[in-house]
Amino acid sequence: MDSIHINDLRLWAHVGILERERRDGQWFRLDLRFELDLGPAVVSDNLDNSLDYSLVIRTLQSLARKINCLTVEHFSEQVLNRIERLYGPIPVGLRLTKCAAPVPGFSGLVAVERQRHGGYLPTL
């Protein structure tokens, strides 16, 4: 199976347990991996035989501007739901990373990984 990756999509969203996270917003990074047969697009050179990644990028940027929720897990579910509305039940995997978790003394990243319809997780 072939795949299309979207890596390091930066999204500003109002997600977090703390009220200030939901009020002020913060950066998230999204990595996606779509599993599909790219053979028809290779032969035809026609986007209709592939996946228009610009459409999902614009859709998820819009979602991020509107969402206001407590958990990264819920945010990731909304991402998967939007993708399924766009393309139907295709195999997809995602990694949604909170770029600056507000934990004193912690400077790392926190991420959730999800799969739907047998999709594989994005590679780093």
Short mmCIF file of N, CA and C in Angstrom, two decimals, residues 17-90:
data_model
loop_
_atom_site.label_atom_id
_atom_site.label_comp_id
_atom_site.label_asym_id
_atom_site.label_seq_id
_atom_site.Cartn_x
_atom_site.Cartn_y
_atom_site.Cartn_z
N ILE A 17 -6.68 21.50 29.64
CA ILE A 17 -7.38 21.38 30.91
C ILE A 17 -7.45 22.74 31.63
N LEU A 18 -6.39 23.51 31.51
CA LEU A 18 -6.37 24.81 32.17
C LEU A 18 -7.21 25.82 31.39
N GLU A 19 -7.93 26.64 32.12
CA GLU A 19 -8.80 27.64 31.50
C GLU A 19 -8.01 28.56 30.57
N ARG A 20 -6.79 28.93 30.98
CA ARG A 20 -5.99 29.83 30.15
C ARG A 20 -5.59 29.19 28.83
N GLU A 21 -5.44 27.86 28.78
CA GLU A 21 -5.13 27.17 27.54
C GLU A 21 -6.30 27.30 26.56
N ARG A 22 -7.50 27.14 27.08
CA ARG A 22 -8.68 27.26 26.22
C ARG A 22 -8.96 28.70 25.85
N ARG A 23 -8.65 29.62 26.73
CA ARG A 23 -8.88 31.04 26.46
C ARG A 23 -7.85 31.60 25.47
N ASP A 24 -6.56 31.34 25.76
CA ASP A 24 -5.49 31.97 24.98
C ASP A 24 -5.05 31.16 23.76
N GLY A 25 -5.21 29.84 23.82
CA GLY A 25 -4.77 28.97 22.74
C GLY A 25 -3.29 28.65 22.83
N GLN A 26 -2.85 27.71 21.99
CA GLN A 26 -1.46 27.29 21.97
C GLN A 26 -1.19 26.50 20.70
N TRP A 27 0.09 26.26 20.42
CA TRP A 27 0.49 25.55 19.21
C TRP A 27 0.39 24.04 19.40
N PHE A 28 -0.07 23.40 18.34
CA PHE A 28 -0.08 21.95 18.21
C PHE A 28 0.60 21.61 16.89
N ARG A 29 1.16 20.43 16.83
CA ARG A 29 1.75 19.92 15.59
C ARG A 29 1.01 18.65 15.23
N LEU A 30 0.63 18.53 13.97
CA LEU A 30 -0.11 17.37 13.50
C LEU A 30 0.65 16.68 12.37
N ASP A 31 0.83 15.36 12.52
CA ASP A 31 1.41 14.53 11.47
C ASP A 31 0.36 13.51 11.07
N LEU A 32 0.15 13.35 9.78
CA LEU A 32 -0.86 12.43 9.25
C LEU A 32 -0.23 11.47 8.26
N ARG A 33 -0.79 10.28 8.19
CA ARG A 33 -0.39 9.30 7.18
C ARG A 33 -1.65 8.66 6.62
N PHE A 34 -1.86 8.85 5.33
CA PHE A 34 -3.00 8.27 4.62
C PHE A 34 -2.52 7.07 3.81
N GLU A 35 -3.18 5.95 3.93
CA GLU A 35 -2.85 4.74 3.18
C GLU A 35 -3.81 4.62 2.00
N LEU A 36 -3.26 4.55 0.80
CA LEU A 36 -4.10 4.41 -0.38
C LEU A 36 -3.26 3.93 -1.55
N ASP A 37 -3.93 3.48 -2.57
CA ASP A 37 -3.27 3.02 -3.79
C ASP A 37 -3.04 4.22 -4.69
N LEU A 38 -1.80 4.60 -4.87
CA LEU A 38 -1.47 5.75 -5.72
C LEU A 38 -1.24 5.36 -7.18
N GLY A 39 -1.36 4.07 -7.49
CA GLY A 39 -1.15 3.61 -8.86
C GLY A 39 -1.96 4.35 -9.90
N PRO A 40 -3.28 4.50 -9.71
CA PRO A 40 -4.06 5.22 -10.72
C PRO A 40 -3.60 6.67 -10.93
N ALA A 41 -3.18 7.36 -9.87
CA ALA A 41 -2.70 8.74 -10.02
C ALA A 41 -1.34 8.77 -10.72
N VAL A 42 -0.52 7.76 -10.46
CA VAL A 42 0.79 7.68 -11.12
C VAL A 42 0.61 7.57 -12.63
N VAL A 43 -0.34 6.74 -13.06
CA VAL A 43 -0.58 6.52 -14.48
C VAL A 43 -1.28 7.71 -15.12
N SER A 44 -2.32 8.23 -14.46
CA SER A 44 -3.16 9.26 -15.08
C SER A 44 -2.65 10.68 -14.88
N ASP A 45 -1.81 10.91 -13.86
CA ASP A 45 -1.37 12.25 -13.50
C ASP A 45 -2.58 13.15 -13.22
N ASN A 46 -3.59 12.56 -12.56
CA ASN A 46 -4.84 13.25 -12.29
C ASN A 46 -5.11 13.21 -10.79
N LEU A 47 -5.28 14.37 -10.20
CA LEU A 47 -5.51 14.48 -8.76
C LEU A 47 -6.79 13.76 -8.33
N ASP A 48 -7.74 13.62 -9.22
CA ASP A 48 -8.98 12.90 -8.89
C ASP A 48 -8.70 11.44 -8.51
N ASN A 49 -7.56 10.91 -8.91
CA ASN A 49 -7.18 9.53 -8.59
C ASN A 49 -6.28 9.44 -7.37
N SER A 50 -6.19 10.53 -6.63
CA SER A 50 -5.35 10.56 -5.43
C SER A 50 -6.12 11.21 -4.31
N LEU A 51 -5.42 11.86 -3.43
CA LEU A 51 -6.01 12.54 -2.29
C LEU A 51 -5.51 13.98 -2.31
N ASP A 52 -6.43 14.93 -2.36
CA ASP A 52 -6.06 16.35 -2.39
C ASP A 52 -5.69 16.79 -0.98
N TYR A 53 -4.40 16.78 -0.67
CA TYR A 53 -3.96 17.10 0.68
C TYR A 53 -4.20 18.56 1.04
N SER A 54 -4.30 19.45 0.05
CA SER A 54 -4.57 20.85 0.36
C SER A 54 -5.95 21.01 1.00
N LEU A 55 -6.89 20.16 0.61
CA LEU A 55 -8.23 20.21 1.17
C LEU A 55 -8.23 19.84 2.65
N VAL A 56 -7.52 18.79 3.02
CA VAL A 56 -7.47 18.40 4.43
C VAL A 56 -6.71 19.44 5.26
N ILE A 57 -5.67 20.03 4.71
CA ILE A 57 -4.92 21.05 5.44
C ILE A 57 -5.83 22.24 5.75
N ARG A 58 -6.53 22.74 4.76
CA ARG A 58 -7.43 23.89 4.98
C ARG A 58 -8.55 23.53 5.96
N THR A 59 -9.09 22.33 5.84
CA THR A 59 -10.18 21.89 6.73
C THR A 59 -9.70 21.82 8.18
N LEU A 60 -8.51 21.30 8.40
CA LEU A 60 -8.00 21.16 9.76
C LEU A 60 -7.55 22.50 10.34
N GLN A 61 -7.08 23.39 9.50
CA GLN A 61 -6.77 24.74 9.97
C GLN A 61 -8.05 25.43 10.45
N SER A 62 -9.13 25.24 9.72
CA SER A 62 -10.41 25.81 10.12
C SER A 62 -10.92 25.18 11.42
N LEU A 63 -10.81 23.87 11.54
CA LEU A 63 -11.21 23.19 12.77
C LEU A 63 -10.44 23.75 13.96
N ALA A 64 -9.13 23.91 13.82
CA ALA A 64 -8.30 24.39 14.92
C ALA A 64 -8.71 25.79 15.36
N ARG A 65 -9.10 26.63 14.42
CA ARG A 65 -9.53 27.99 14.78
C ARG A 65 -10.82 27.98 15.59
N LYS A 66 -11.66 26.96 15.39
CA LYS A 66 -12.99 26.94 16.02
C LYS A 66 -13.08 26.09 17.28
N ILE A 67 -12.20 25.10 17.43
CA ILE A 67 -12.35 24.14 18.51
C ILE A 67 -12.00 24.77 19.87
N ASN A 68 -12.72 24.34 20.89
CA ASN A 68 -12.44 24.73 22.27
C ASN A 68 -12.82 23.53 23.12
N CYS A 69 -11.81 22.78 23.58
CA CYS A 69 -12.08 21.57 24.34
C CYS A 69 -10.98 21.33 25.37
N LEU A 70 -11.19 20.33 26.20
CA LEU A 70 -10.28 20.06 27.31
C LEU A 70 -9.07 19.21 26.93
N THR A 71 -9.26 18.19 26.10
CA THR A 71 -8.20 17.20 25.92
C THR A 71 -7.70 17.10 24.48
N VAL A 72 -6.43 16.76 24.37
CA VAL A 72 -5.83 16.49 23.06
C VAL A 72 -6.52 15.27 22.44
N GLU A 73 -6.94 14.33 23.28
CA GLU A 73 -7.63 13.14 22.79
C GLU A 73 -8.92 13.52 22.04
N HIS A 74 -9.69 14.44 22.61
CA HIS A 74 -10.93 14.89 21.96
C HIS A 74 -10.61 15.64 20.67
N PHE A 75 -9.60 16.49 20.71
CA PHE A 75 -9.16 17.22 19.52
C PHE A 75 -8.80 16.23 18.42
N SER A 76 -8.06 15.18 18.76
CA SER A 76 -7.65 14.19 17.75
C SER A 76 -8.87 13.47 17.15
N GLU A 77 -9.88 13.22 17.97
CA GLU A 77 -11.09 12.58 17.45
C GLU A 77 -11.80 13.48 16.45
N GLN A 78 -11.83 14.78 16.74
CA GLN A 78 -12.45 15.72 15.81
C GLN A 78 -11.67 15.78 14.49
N VAL A 79 -10.35 15.69 14.57
CA VAL A 79 -9.52 15.65 13.36
C VAL A 79 -9.89 14.42 12.53
N LEU A 80 -9.94 13.27 13.16
CA LEU A 80 -10.29 12.03 12.43
C LEU A 80 -11.69 12.10 11.84
N ASN A 81 -12.62 12.68 12.58
CA ASN A 81 -13.98 12.81 12.05
C ASN A 81 -14.02 13.70 10.82
N ARG A 82 -13.28 14.81 10.83
CA ARG A 82 -13.24 15.71 9.66
C ARG A 82 -12.62 15.02 8.46
N ILE A 83 -11.56 14.27 8.69
CA ILE A 83 -10.92 13.54 7.60
C ILE A 83 -11.88 12.54 7.00
N GLU A 84 -12.61 11.82 7.84
CA GLU A 84 -13.56 10.83 7.33
C GLU A 84 -14.69 11.49 6.55
N ARG A 85 -15.12 12.67 6.99
CA ARG A 85 -16.16 13.39 6.23
C ARG A 85 -15.65 13.80 4.84
N LEU A 86 -14.37 14.13 4.75
CA LEU A 86 -13.79 14.54 3.46
C LEU A 86 -13.61 13.38 2.51
N TYR A 87 -13.00 12.29 3.01
CA TYR A 87 -12.52 11.23 2.13
C TYR A 87 -13.20 9.88 2.33
N GLY A 88 -14.12 9.79 3.29
CA GLY A 88 -14.74 8.51 3.58
C GLY A 88 -13.85 7.68 4.50
N PRO A 89 -14.18 6.41 4.66
CA PRO A 89 -13.46 5.56 5.61
C PRO A 89 -12.14 5.02 5.05
N ILE A 90 -11.15 5.89 4.92
CA ILE A 90 -9.84 5.45 4.43
C ILE A 90 -8.90 5.22 5.61
#
